[in-house]
Amino acid sequence: MLVELRIRNVAVIDSVTLPLATGLNVLTGETGAGKSLIIGALGMLLGERAAADRVRSGSEKATVEGVFDIRARPALRASLDERGLDVDEELVVLKREVGTNGRSRAWINGSAVTAAVLAEIGSSLVSVHGQHDSRQLVDTDHQRDVLDAYVRAGEARQRVAEAHAKVMALRVRERELEMRRVDAAKRADYLRFVVREIEEGNPVVGEDEALDADIRRLSHAEELQGLAAQASAAIAGDERAALSRLAVVRRALGSLTRIDPTMARVQTGFDAAVYALDELATELEQYAEGVEADPQRLRLLERRRELLLGLMRKYGPSLSEVIAEGDRARAELALVDGGSLDVAAIAEARAAAEGTLVEAAAELTRLRLSGARQFAQAVSALLPELGMLDGRVDVVLQPLEHISAAGGESVQFVAALNAGADLRPLSRIASGGELSRVMLALSTVLAQLQAVPTLVFDEVDAGVGGAVAWQVGALMRRVASHHQVLAISHLAQIAARAHHHIVVHKSAVGTVTTADTAVVTDDTRVVEIARMLGGDADREVSRAHARELLVRGAEEVEASTAAESAAGTTTTRRANQRRGKPV
């Protein structure tokens, strides 16, 4: 259970420590005193979105801590231990902070965790029921979720959702493949033409560049031959050529080297240059001899280039694109020829998945049918205690034409809350106060199944008053016999039933407004109850009324406890008689 809630620098709250007890804890205070801020801070601790605007003005960060007694929760201790978190035998501390920059951090027993882990652990410790739950109650999807929670259909519903997702994915794949196959069949003649034309052209990547070079040489064959011959003659032609005229230089260098051996290096360089010129002249002569005009080959190459250019104009800016287009066309043709086999295989897988979905949905339907009547009876049994003496609730399961991710039927709660009324959907028959009471009855029934030790009721008594409010308080008190309950209320009839009463109030410190809390007992509790009753809390008549309410609450609690004890004793006696034991 929640032992203590510590809140610092949240909105107008400077620093508040909220001590809680077993049984029914009630949080009261004037409108705007800060009750909703405390519930908001608790929500932040349980993993809800933590926004920077929650930080108190002038502070750097807002912090919320919750201390929980987990002595009766061995499974939770094991879960924390599996996550590598330090575990105390008795207590676990959850902590969340958010800075003015919006950055949020979380810890469990001092070890940093993600907000998701904090939310997961928090949801196993506290369950919050608020006014918005009453509004959600008219939504059939929410009603389905409530029924599924009651019949513990979480795993069955997950199997349906997974099977449905698989079926939908296979159906999409099947449609896509069939559409592609049909489209390819329509284009088959064109695709065959593309494949044939590209295969006949047989292009090779880079072939167009090589063709351009060959065509350029053949187109200028005579010019190239003349230029090469001219250059060769200039180097090694007659006596006027370069090599002949360099003979003078060779003789001079020979003489220099004989006189000054250091000139041998120059002689070597000159010889290398002459050799290079001689090689160049030879290459030019051979090139000139190798270049010859070939009009027939030129025409063949030009026709080949024109064919490749035609393919590139049709199928891509480059030969690599042309080749890729041919590959794509062949793949599409393969889809025409063998696509029906692929479609059939996917259709077979889809049919199998649909069978699995039908089986999973049938199991979910069985769970819902088996628990719907029991659930309706349990909720209906509580309505008289909430001032609806002739009220009854039923659950209608309507089969769907197609199985959805949530199952094979819709779920709708119908009710008749007054004598002689027909069963109708909640959205059509319930006022705000009636919805609040129906929601409280639902929450009470679910609480009996939940392993969550702490239940929070955030002003679920909206629209309720008078004798009905007294009955609502009695029901909360009963729930508090097997759960810790924290109720935020504006009704004195509920506050008078509390085991532990906390008051929220605002005060001003200088020019700064802050919210604070105080546990009230004895006379201070009488004053608060008197205020809630709408009278002047300083007048004795108001206080006498408050005392009377508190005494009545205590007397009814004692009577209820005695009745429960007597019922338990009678049950034990009957059980012993059935076993043949002496009474």
Coordinates of C-alpha atoms in Angstrom, one line a residue:
M1 CA 0.0 0.0 0.0
L2 CA 1.0 3.7 -0.3
V3 CA 2.5 4.7 3.0
E4 CA 3.6 8.2 2.2
L5 CA 3.5 10.7 -0.8
R6 CA 6.0 13.5 -0.9
I7 CA 5.6 16.4 -3.3
R8 CA 8.0 19.2 -3.8
N9 CA 7.7 22.3 -6.1
V10 CA 4.7 21.1 -8.1
A11 CA 2.5 24.0 -9.2
V12 CA 1.7 26.0 -6.1
I13 CA 2.8 23.2 -3.8
D14 CA 6.1 24.0 -2.1
S15 CA 6.6 20.9 0.0
V16 CA 3.9 18.5 1.1
T17 CA 4.2 15.1 2.8
L18 CA 1.0 13.1 2.7
P19 CA 0.9 10.3 5.3
L20 CA -1.6 7.6 4.4
A21 CA -3.1 4.7 6.4
T22 CA -4.8 1.4 5.7
G23 CA -8.5 1.4 5.0
L24 CA -10.3 4.5 3.7
N25 CA -8.3 7.7 3.3
V26 CA -10.3 10.8 2.4
L27 CA -8.7 14.0 1.0
T28 CA -10.9 17.1 1.3
G29 CA -10.6 20.8 1.0
E30 CA -12.1 23.9 -0.5
T31 CA -12.5 24.1 -4.2
G32 CA -9.1 25.2 -5.7
A33 CA -7.2 24.3 -2.6
G34 CA -5.0 21.9 -4.5
K35 CA -6.6 18.4 -4.3
S36 CA -6.3 17.9 -8.0
L37 CA -2.6 19.0 -7.9
I38 CA -2.0 16.1 -5.5
I39 CA -3.7 13.6 -7.7
G40 CA -1.8 15.0 -10.7
A41 CA 1.5 14.6 -8.8
L42 CA 0.5 11.0 -8.0
G43 CA -0.2 10.5 -11.7
M44 CA 3.2 11.8 -12.6
L45 CA 4.8 9.4 -10.2
L46 CA 2.8 6.5 -11.8
G47 CA 4.3 7.3 -15.3
E48 CA 1.9 9.9 -16.7
R49 CA 3.4 12.7 -18.9
A50 CA 5.5 15.0 -16.9
A51 CA 5.4 18.5 -18.4
A52 CA 7.7 21.5 -17.6
D53 CA 4.7 23.6 -16.7
R54 CA 4.2 21.5 -13.5
V55 CA 7.4 23.0 -12.0
R56 CA 6.6 25.6 -9.3
S57 CA 7.5 29.2 -10.4
G58 CA 11.0 30.0 -9.2
S59 CA 12.1 26.4 -8.9
E60 CA 14.4 24.3 -11.1
K61 CA 12.6 21.0 -10.9
A62 CA 9.4 19.3 -9.5
T63 CA 9.8 16.1 -7.5
V64 CA 7.3 13.4 -6.4
E65 CA 8.2 10.4 -4.2
G66 CA 6.0 7.6 -3.1
V67 CA 6.8 5.1 -0.4
F68 CA 5.0 1.8 -0.7
D69 CA 4.7 -1.1 1.8
I70 CA 5.3 -4.3 -0.3
R71 CA 5.4 -6.9 2.5
A72 CA 2.3 -8.6 1.0
R73 CA 3.7 -8.4 -2.5
P74 CA 6.3 -11.1 -3.0
A75 CA 5.7 -11.2 -6.8
L76 CA 6.5 -7.5 -7.0
R77 CA 9.7 -8.0 -5.0
A78 CA 10.7 -10.8 -7.4
S79 CA 9.9 -8.6 -10.4
L80 CA 12.1 -5.8 -9.1
D81 CA 14.9 -8.3 -8.3
E82 CA 14.8 -9.6 -11.9
R83 CA 15.3 -6.0 -13.1
G84 CA 18.5 -5.7 -11.0
L85 CA 16.9 -3.2 -8.6
D86 CA 17.7 -3.2 -4.9
V87 CA 14.8 -4.6 -3.0
D88 CA 13.9 -3.9 0.6
E89 CA 12.0 -6.6 2.5
E90 CA 9.3 -4.0 3.4
L91 CA 9.4 -0.8 1.4
V92 CA 9.9 0.3 -2.2
V93 CA 10.4 4.0 -3.1
L94 CA 9.3 5.4 -6.5
K95 CA 10.6 8.8 -7.5
R96 CA 10.0 11.1 -10.5
E97 CA 11.3 14.6 -11.2
V98 CA 10.9 17.0 -14.1
G99 CA 12.9 20.1 -14.8
T100 CA 12.0 23.4 -16.3
N101 CA 13.6 22.2 -19.5
G102 CA 11.0 19.4 -19.7
R103 CA 13.5 16.7 -19.0
S104 CA 12.1 13.9 -16.8
R105 CA 14.0 11.3 -14.8
A106 CA 12.8 8.4 -12.7
W107 CA 14.2 6.1 -9.9
I108 CA 13.1 3.0 -8.1
N109 CA 14.9 2.5 -4.7
G110 CA 17.5 4.9 -5.9
S111 CA 18.3 3.2 -9.2
A112 CA 17.5 5.1 -12.4
V113 CA 14.8 3.6 -14.5
T114 CA 12.8 4.6 -17.6
A115 CA 9.4 6.2 -17.4
A116 CA 8.0 3.0 -19.0
V117 CA 9.4 0.8 -16.2
L118 CA 8.1 3.3 -13.6
A119 CA 4.7 3.2 -15.1
E120 CA 4.7 -0.6 -15.2
I121 CA 5.7 -0.9 -11.5
G122 CA 3.3 1.9 -10.6
S123 CA 0.3 0.3 -12.3
S124 CA 0.8 -2.8 -10.1
L125 CA 0.7 -0.6 -7.0
V126 CA -2.0 2.0 -7.6
S127 CA -5.2 2.1 -9.7
V128 CA -6.7 5.5 -10.3
H129 CA -10.4 6.0 -11.0
G130 CA -11.5 9.5 -11.9
Q131 CA -14.4 11.6 -13.2
H132 CA -13.2 10.9 -16.8
D133 CA -14.0 7.2 -16.2
S134 CA -17.7 8.1 -15.9
R135 CA -17.5 9.8 -19.2
Q136 CA -15.7 6.9 -20.7
L137 CA -18.3 4.5 -19.4
V138 CA -20.7 5.4 -22.3
D139 CA -18.1 4.4 -24.8
T140 CA -18.6 0.8 -26.0
D141 CA -14.9 0.2 -26.5
H142 CA -14.3 1.1 -22.8
Q143 CA -17.2 -1.2 -21.8
R144 CA -15.5 -4.0 -23.7
D145 CA -12.3 -3.3 -21.9
V146 CA -14.1 -3.4 -18.5
L147 CA -15.7 -6.7 -19.3
D148 CA -12.4 -8.2 -20.5
A149 CA -10.7 -7.0 -17.3
Y150 CA -13.4 -8.7 -15.3
V151 CA -13.1 -12.1 -17.1
R152 CA -9.3 -11.8 -17.2
A153 CA -9.2 -12.0 -21.0
G154 CA -6.0 -10.1 -21.5
E155 CA -4.0 -13.0 -22.9
A156 CA -6.9 -14.3 -25.1
R157 CA -7.4 -10.8 -26.4
Q158 CA -3.7 -10.4 -27.2
R159 CA -3.8 -13.7 -29.2
V160 CA -6.8 -12.3 -31.2
A161 CA -5.0 -9.1 -31.9
E162 CA -1.9 -10.9 -33.0
A163 CA -3.8 -13.3 -35.2
H164 CA -5.9 -10.4 -36.7
A165 CA -2.7 -8.4 -37.5
K166 CA -1.2 -11.5 -39.3
V167 CA -4.4 -12.0 -41.3
M168 CA -4.6 -8.4 -42.3
A169 CA -0.9 -8.4 -43.4
L170 CA -1.4 -11.5 -45.5
R171 CA -4.5 -10.1 -47.1
V172 CA -2.7 -6.9 -48.0
R173 CA 0.2 -9.0 -49.4
E174 CA -2.2 -11.2 -51.3
R175 CA -4.0 -8.2 -52.9
E176 CA -0.7 -6.5 -53.8
L177 CA 0.7 -9.6 -55.4
E178 CA -2.5 -10.4 -57.3
M179 CA -2.7 -6.8 -58.6
R180 CA 0.9 -7.0 -59.7
R181 CA 0.2 -10.3 -61.5
V182 CA -2.9 -8.9 -63.2
D183 CA -1.0 -5.8 -64.2
A184 CA 1.9 -7.8 -65.5
A185 CA -0.5 -10.0 -67.5
K186 CA -1.9 -6.9 -69.2
R187 CA 1.6 -5.8 -70.0
A188 CA 2.9 -9.2 -71.0
D189 CA 3.2 -8.5 -74.8
Y190 CA 4.9 -5.2 -74.2
L191 CA 7.3 -6.8 -71.6
R192 CA 8.1 -9.6 -74.0
F193 CA 8.9 -7.0 -76.7
V194 CA 11.2 -5.1 -74.2
V195 CA 13.0 -8.3 -73.2
R196 CA 13.5 -9.4 -76.8
E197 CA 14.7 -6.0 -78.1
I198 CA 17.2 -5.6 -75.3
E199 CA 18.4 -9.2 -75.6
E200 CA 18.8 -8.8 -79.3
G201 CA 20.7 -5.5 -78.8
N202 CA 22.9 -7.3 -76.2
P203 CA 24.3 -4.0 -74.8
V204 CA 27.4 -4.1 -72.6
V205 CA 28.1 -1.4 -70.0
G206 CA 30.7 1.0 -71.4
E207 CA 30.3 -0.2 -75.0
D208 CA 28.9 3.2 -76.1
E209 CA 32.0 5.0 -74.9
A210 CA 34.3 2.6 -76.8
L211 CA 32.2 3.0 -79.9
D212 CA 32.5 6.7 -79.8
A213 CA 36.3 6.5 -79.6
D214 CA 36.5 4.0 -82.6
I215 CA 34.1 6.1 -84.7
R216 CA 36.1 9.2 -84.0
R217 CA 39.4 7.6 -85.2
L218 CA 37.8 6.1 -88.3
S219 CA 36.1 9.4 -89.2
H220 CA 39.5 11.2 -89.1
A221 CA 41.8 8.4 -90.4
E222 CA 43.5 10.3 -93.2
E223 CA 44.1 13.3 -91.0
L224 CA 45.5 11.2 -88.2
Q225 CA 47.8 9.3 -90.6
G226 CA 49.2 12.5 -92.0
L227 CA 49.8 14.1 -88.6
A228 CA 51.6 11.0 -87.3
A229 CA 53.8 10.8 -90.4
Q230 CA 54.6 14.5 -90.3
A231 CA 55.7 14.2 -86.6
S232 CA 57.7 11.1 -87.2
A233 CA 59.6 12.8 -90.2
A234 CA 60.3 15.8 -88.1
I235 CA 62.1 13.6 -85.5
A236 CA 63.9 11.1 -87.7
G237 CA 63.5 12.0 -91.3
D238 CA 66.3 13.5 -93.5
E239 CA 69.3 15.5 -92.4
R240 CA 67.1 18.3 -91.3
A241 CA 65.2 16.2 -88.8
A242 CA 65.8 16.6 -85.1
L243 CA 67.9 13.4 -84.5
S244 CA 70.3 14.4 -87.3
R245 CA 70.8 17.9 -86.0
L246 CA 71.4 16.5 -82.5
A247 CA 74.5 14.7 -83.7
V248 CA 76.5 18.0 -83.3
V249 CA 75.4 18.0 -79.6
R250 CA 76.4 14.4 -79.1
R251 CA 80.0 15.1 -80.4
A252 CA 80.3 18.2 -78.3
L253 CA 79.2 16.4 -75.1
G254 CA 81.6 13.5 -75.9
S255 CA 84.5 15.9 -76.0
L256 CA 83.4 17.6 -72.8
T257 CA 83.2 14.3 -71.0
R258 CA 86.7 13.2 -72.0
I259 CA 88.1 16.5 -70.6
D260 CA 85.8 16.8 -67.6
P261 CA 84.4 13.4 -66.4
T262 CA 81.8 15.3 -64.2
M263 CA 79.9 16.0 -67.4
A264 CA 79.2 12.2 -67.8
R265 CA 75.9 12.9 -66.0
V266 CA 74.9 15.4 -68.7
Q267 CA 76.0 12.9 -71.4
T268 CA 73.8 10.2 -69.9
G269 CA 70.7 12.5 -69.8
F270 CA 71.3 13.5 -73.4
D271 CA 71.6 9.9 -74.5
A272 CA 68.3 9.1 -72.7
A273 CA 66.5 12.0 -74.5
V274 CA 67.8 10.9 -77.9
Y275 CA 66.7 7.4 -77.2
A276 CA 63.2 8.6 -76.2
L277 CA 62.9 10.7 -79.4
D278 CA 63.9 7.7 -81.4
E279 CA 61.2 5.5 -79.7
L280 CA 58.7 8.3 -80.2
A281 CA 59.5 8.4 -83.9
T282 CA 59.1 4.7 -84.2
E283 CA 55.7 4.7 -82.5
L284 CA 54.5 7.5 -84.7
E285 CA 55.6 5.7 -87.8
Q286 CA 53.8 2.5 -86.6
Y287 CA 50.7 4.5 -85.7
A288 CA 50.6 6.1 -89.2
E289 CA 51.0 2.7 -90.8
G290 CA 48.2 1.3 -88.6
V291 CA 45.7 4.0 -89.3
E292 CA 43.8 3.4 -92.5
A293 CA 40.4 4.5 -93.7
D294 CA 37.7 1.7 -93.6
P295 CA 34.4 3.2 -94.7
Q296 CA 32.6 -0.2 -94.3
R297 CA 33.7 -0.7 -90.7
L298 CA 32.8 2.9 -90.0
R299 CA 29.3 2.3 -91.2
L300 CA 29.0 -0.8 -89.1
L301 CA 30.1 1.0 -86.0
E302 CA 27.8 3.9 -86.6
R303 CA 24.8 1.5 -87.1
R304 CA 25.7 -0.2 -83.8
R305 CA 26.0 3.2 -82.0
E306 CA 22.6 4.2 -83.4
L307 CA 21.0 1.0 -82.1
L308 CA 22.4 1.6 -78.6
L309 CA 21.3 5.2 -78.6
G310 CA 17.8 4.0 -79.6
L311 CA 17.8 1.6 -76.6
M312 CA 18.9 4.4 -74.3
R313 CA 16.3 6.8 -75.6
K314 CA 13.6 4.1 -74.8
Y315 CA 14.8 2.5 -71.6
G316 CA 17.2 4.7 -69.8
P317 CA 19.8 7.4 -70.1
S318 CA 22.6 4.9 -69.9
L319 CA 23.3 1.3 -71.0
S320 CA 23.3 0.2 -67.3
E321 CA 19.7 1.5 -67.0
V322 CA 18.8 -0.3 -70.3
I323 CA 20.2 -3.6 -68.9
A324 CA 18.3 -3.1 -65.6
E325 CA 15.1 -2.4 -67.5
G326 CA 15.5 -5.7 -69.3
D327 CA 16.0 -7.5 -65.9
R328 CA 12.8 -5.8 -64.5
A329 CA 10.8 -6.8 -67.5
R330 CA 12.0 -10.4 -67.2
A331 CA 11.0 -10.4 -63.5
E332 CA 7.5 -9.2 -64.3
L333 CA 7.1 -11.8 -67.0
A334 CA 8.2 -14.4 -64.4
L335 CA 5.4 -13.1 -62.2
V336 CA 2.9 -13.8 -65.0
D337 CA 4.2 -17.3 -65.5
G338 CA 4.7 -18.3 -61.9
G339 CA 2.8 -15.5 -60.0
S340 CA -0.3 -17.6 -59.6
L341 CA 1.7 -20.1 -57.6
D342 CA 2.9 -17.3 -55.3
V343 CA -0.6 -16.0 -54.9
A344 CA -1.9 -19.5 -54.1
A345 CA 0.8 -20.0 -51.5
I346 CA 0.0 -16.7 -49.8
A347 CA -3.7 -17.5 -50.0
E348 CA -3.1 -20.8 -48.3
A349 CA -1.1 -19.0 -45.5
R350 CA -3.9 -16.4 -45.2
A351 CA -6.6 -19.1 -44.9
A352 CA -4.5 -20.9 -42.2
A353 CA -4.1 -17.6 -40.3
E354 CA -7.9 -16.9 -40.6
G355 CA -8.5 -20.3 -39.0
T356 CA -6.2 -19.4 -36.2
L357 CA -8.0 -16.0 -35.8
V358 CA -11.4 -17.8 -35.7
E359 CA -10.2 -20.1 -33.0
A360 CA -8.7 -17.3 -30.9
A361 CA -11.8 -15.2 -31.3
A362 CA -14.0 -18.1 -30.3
E363 CA -12.0 -18.6 -27.1
L364 CA -12.3 -14.9 -26.3
T365 CA -16.1 -15.0 -27.0
R366 CA -16.4 -18.0 -24.6
L367 CA -14.6 -16.1 -21.8
R368 CA -16.9 -13.1 -22.4
L369 CA -20.1 -15.1 -22.4
S370 CA -19.1 -17.1 -19.3
G371 CA -18.4 -13.9 -17.3
A372 CA -20.9 -11.4 -18.7
R373 CA -23.9 -12.6 -16.7
Q374 CA -21.9 -12.9 -13.5
F375 CA -20.5 -9.5 -14.0
A376 CA -23.9 -7.9 -14.7
Q377 CA -25.3 -9.6 -11.5
A378 CA -22.4 -8.4 -9.4
V379 CA -22.8 -4.8 -10.6
S380 CA -26.6 -4.9 -10.3
A381 CA -26.3 -6.2 -6.7
L382 CA -24.5 -3.0 -5.7
L383 CA -26.9 -0.5 -7.3
P384 CA -29.5 -0.6 -4.4
E385 CA -26.7 0.3 -2.0
L386 CA -26.1 3.4 -4.2
G387 CA -29.6 4.6 -4.1
M388 CA -30.9 2.8 -7.2
L389 CA -33.2 0.3 -5.6
D390 CA -34.6 -1.1 -8.8
G391 CA -31.5 -0.6 -10.9
R392 CA -30.0 -3.4 -12.9
V393 CA -27.2 -3.7 -15.5
D394 CA -26.8 -6.2 -18.2
V395 CA -24.2 -6.9 -20.9
V396 CA -25.1 -7.4 -24.5
L397 CA -22.7 -9.2 -26.8
Q398 CA -23.5 -8.6 -30.5
P399 CA -21.7 -10.7 -33.1
L400 CA -19.8 -8.8 -35.7
E401 CA -19.9 -9.5 -39.4
H402 CA -16.1 -9.6 -39.4
I403 CA -13.8 -10.4 -36.6
S404 CA -11.9 -7.3 -35.4
A405 CA -8.6 -7.0 -33.5
A406 CA -10.7 -6.9 -30.3
G407 CA -12.7 -10.0 -31.0
G408 CA -15.8 -11.3 -32.8
E409 CA -18.4 -9.3 -31.0
S410 CA -19.2 -5.8 -29.8
V411 CA -19.8 -5.3 -26.1
Q412 CA -22.4 -2.9 -24.7
F413 CA -23.6 -2.2 -21.2
V414 CA -27.3 -1.6 -20.9
A415 CA -29.2 -0.6 -17.8
A416 CA -32.5 0.2 -16.3
L417 CA -31.9 2.4 -13.2
N418 CA -35.5 3.1 -12.3
A419 CA -38.6 1.0 -11.7
G420 CA -40.5 0.0 -14.9
A421 CA -37.7 1.3 -17.2
D422 CA -36.5 -0.7 -20.1
L423 CA -32.9 -1.7 -20.6
R424 CA -31.2 0.9 -22.7
P425 CA -27.6 1.8 -23.5
L426 CA -25.9 3.9 -20.7
S427 CA -25.4 6.9 -23.0
R428 CA -29.2 7.2 -23.4
I429 CA -30.5 6.7 -19.8
A430 CA -28.0 7.9 -17.3
S431 CA -27.5 11.3 -15.7
G432 CA -24.1 12.4 -14.5
G433 CA -24.8 11.4 -11.0
E434 CA -26.2 8.0 -12.1
L435 CA -23.1 7.4 -14.3
S436 CA -20.8 8.2 -11.4
R437 CA -22.6 5.6 -9.2
V438 CA -22.6 3.0 -11.9
M439 CA -18.9 3.6 -12.5
L440 CA -18.3 3.2 -8.7
A441 CA -20.2 -0.1 -8.8
L442 CA -18.1 -1.3 -11.7
S443 CA -14.9 -0.2 -10.0
T444 CA -15.9 -2.0 -6.8
V445 CA -16.6 -5.2 -8.7
L446 CA -13.2 -5.0 -10.5
A447 CA -11.4 -4.0 -7.3
Q448 CA -12.3 -7.4 -5.8
L449 CA -10.4 -9.1 -8.6
Q450 CA -7.5 -6.7 -8.9
A451 CA -4.2 -7.5 -7.2
V452 CA -3.5 -3.7 -7.1
P453 CA -3.4 -2.8 -3.4
T454 CA -4.3 0.9 -3.6
L455 CA -7.3 2.4 -5.3
V456 CA -7.7 6.1 -5.9
F457 CA -11.2 7.5 -6.4
D458 CA -10.9 11.1 -7.7
E459 CA -14.2 12.9 -7.1
V460 CA -16.2 9.9 -8.4
D461 CA -19.1 11.2 -6.2
A462 CA -19.7 14.1 -8.6
G463 CA -23.5 14.7 -9.0
V464 CA -24.3 12.8 -5.8
G465 CA -25.7 14.1 -2.5
G466 CA -28.0 13.4 0.4
A467 CA -28.8 9.9 1.4
V468 CA -27.1 8.5 -1.7
A469 CA -23.9 10.1 -0.7
W470 CA -24.1 8.3 2.6
Q471 CA -24.5 5.0 0.7
V472 CA -21.6 5.8 -1.6
G473 CA -19.4 6.3 1.5
A474 CA -20.6 3.0 2.9
L475 CA -19.6 1.3 -0.3
M476 CA -16.1 2.9 -0.4
R477 CA -15.7 1.8 3.2
R478 CA -16.5 -1.7 2.3
V479 CA -14.0 -1.7 -0.6
A480 CA -11.5 -0.3 1.9
S481 CA -11.8 -3.6 3.9
H482 CA -9.7 -5.4 1.3
H483 CA -7.9 -2.5 -0.4
Q484 CA -6.3 0.7 0.6
V485 CA -8.6 3.5 -0.7
L486 CA -7.8 7.2 -1.3
A487 CA -10.9 9.1 -2.1
I488 CA -10.9 12.8 -3.1
S489 CA -14.3 14.1 -2.1
H490 CA -16.4 17.2 -1.5
L491 CA -19.1 15.3 0.5
A492 CA -19.2 15.2 4.2
Q493 CA -21.1 11.9 4.2
I494 CA -18.1 10.2 2.6
A495 CA -15.5 12.1 4.7
A496 CA -17.3 10.9 7.8
R497 CA -16.7 7.3 6.8
A498 CA -13.0 7.7 6.6
H499 CA -10.4 5.9 8.7
H500 CA -7.9 8.6 7.9
H501 CA -8.9 12.2 7.0
I502 CA -6.5 14.7 5.3
V503 CA -7.4 18.3 4.5
V504 CA -5.8 20.4 1.7
H505 CA -5.6 24.1 2.2
K506 CA -4.0 27.1 0.5
S507 CA -2.1 29.8 2.3
A508 CA 0.0 32.8 1.4
V509 CA 3.6 33.3 2.4
G510 CA 4.3 36.9 1.6
T511 CA 3.2 37.3 -2.0
V512 CA 3.6 33.6 -2.8
T513 CA 0.6 31.2 -2.6
T514 CA 1.2 27.6 -1.5
A515 CA -0.8 24.5 -0.8
D516 CA -0.4 22.3 2.3
T517 CA -2.0 19.4 4.0
A518 CA -2.9 18.3 7.5
V519 CA -4.3 15.2 9.0
V520 CA -7.4 16.0 11.0
T521 CA -8.7 14.2 14.0
D522 CA -11.1 14.9 16.9
D523 CA -12.2 18.6 17.0
T524 CA -10.3 19.6 13.9
R525 CA -12.1 16.9 11.9
V526 CA -15.4 18.1 13.3
V527 CA -14.6 21.6 12.0
E528 CA -13.8 20.2 8.6
I529 CA -17.0 18.1 8.4
A530 CA -19.0 21.1 9.5
R531 CA -17.5 23.2 6.7
M532 CA -18.2 20.5 4.2
L533 CA -21.9 20.4 5.3
G534 CA -22.2 24.0 4.2
G535 CA -22.7 25.5 7.6
D536 CA -20.7 28.0 9.7
A537 CA -17.9 25.8 11.2
D538 CA -17.6 28.2 14.1
R539 CA -21.2 27.7 15.2
E540 CA -22.0 25.0 17.7
V541 CA -25.1 23.8 15.7
S542 CA -22.9 23.1 12.7
R543 CA -20.4 21.3 14.8
A544 CA -23.1 19.3 16.5
H545 CA -24.4 18.2 13.1
A546 CA -20.8 17.2 12.1
R547 CA -20.4 15.2 15.4
E548 CA -23.7 13.4 14.7
L549 CA -22.5 12.5 11.2
L550 CA -19.2 11.1 12.6
V551 CA -21.0 9.1 15.3
R552 CA -23.4 7.7 12.8
G553 CA -20.6 6.6 10.6
A554 CA -18.8 4.9 13.5
E555 CA -21.9 3.1 14.6
E556 CA -22.7 1.8 11.1
V557 CA -19.2 0.7 10.7
E558 CA -19.4 -1.3 14.0
A559 CA -22.7 -2.8 13.0
S560 CA -21.3 -3.7 9.6
T561 CA -18.2 -5.3 11.1
A562 CA -20.4 -7.3 13.6
A563 CA -22.6 -8.5 10.8
E564 CA -19.7 -9.6 8.6
S565 CA -18.2 -11.4 11.6
A566 CA -21.4 -13.2 12.3
A567 CA -21.8 -14.1 8.7
G568 CA -18.3 -15.5 8.7
T569 CA -19.0 -17.5 11.8
T570 CA -22.2 -18.9 10.4
T571 CA -20.4 -19.8 7.2
T572 CA -17.7 -21.6 9.1
R573 CA -20.3 -23.5 11.2
R574 CA -22.1 -24.7 8.1
A575 CA -18.9 -25.8 6.5
N576 CA -17.9 -27.8 9.6
Q577 CA -21.4 -29.4 9.7
R578 CA -20.9 -30.5 6.0
R579 CA -17.5 -32.0 7.0
G580 CA -19.1 -33.8 10.0
K581 CA -17.1 -31.8 12.5
P582 CA -18.6 -30.9 15.9
V583 CA -20.0 -27.3 16.2

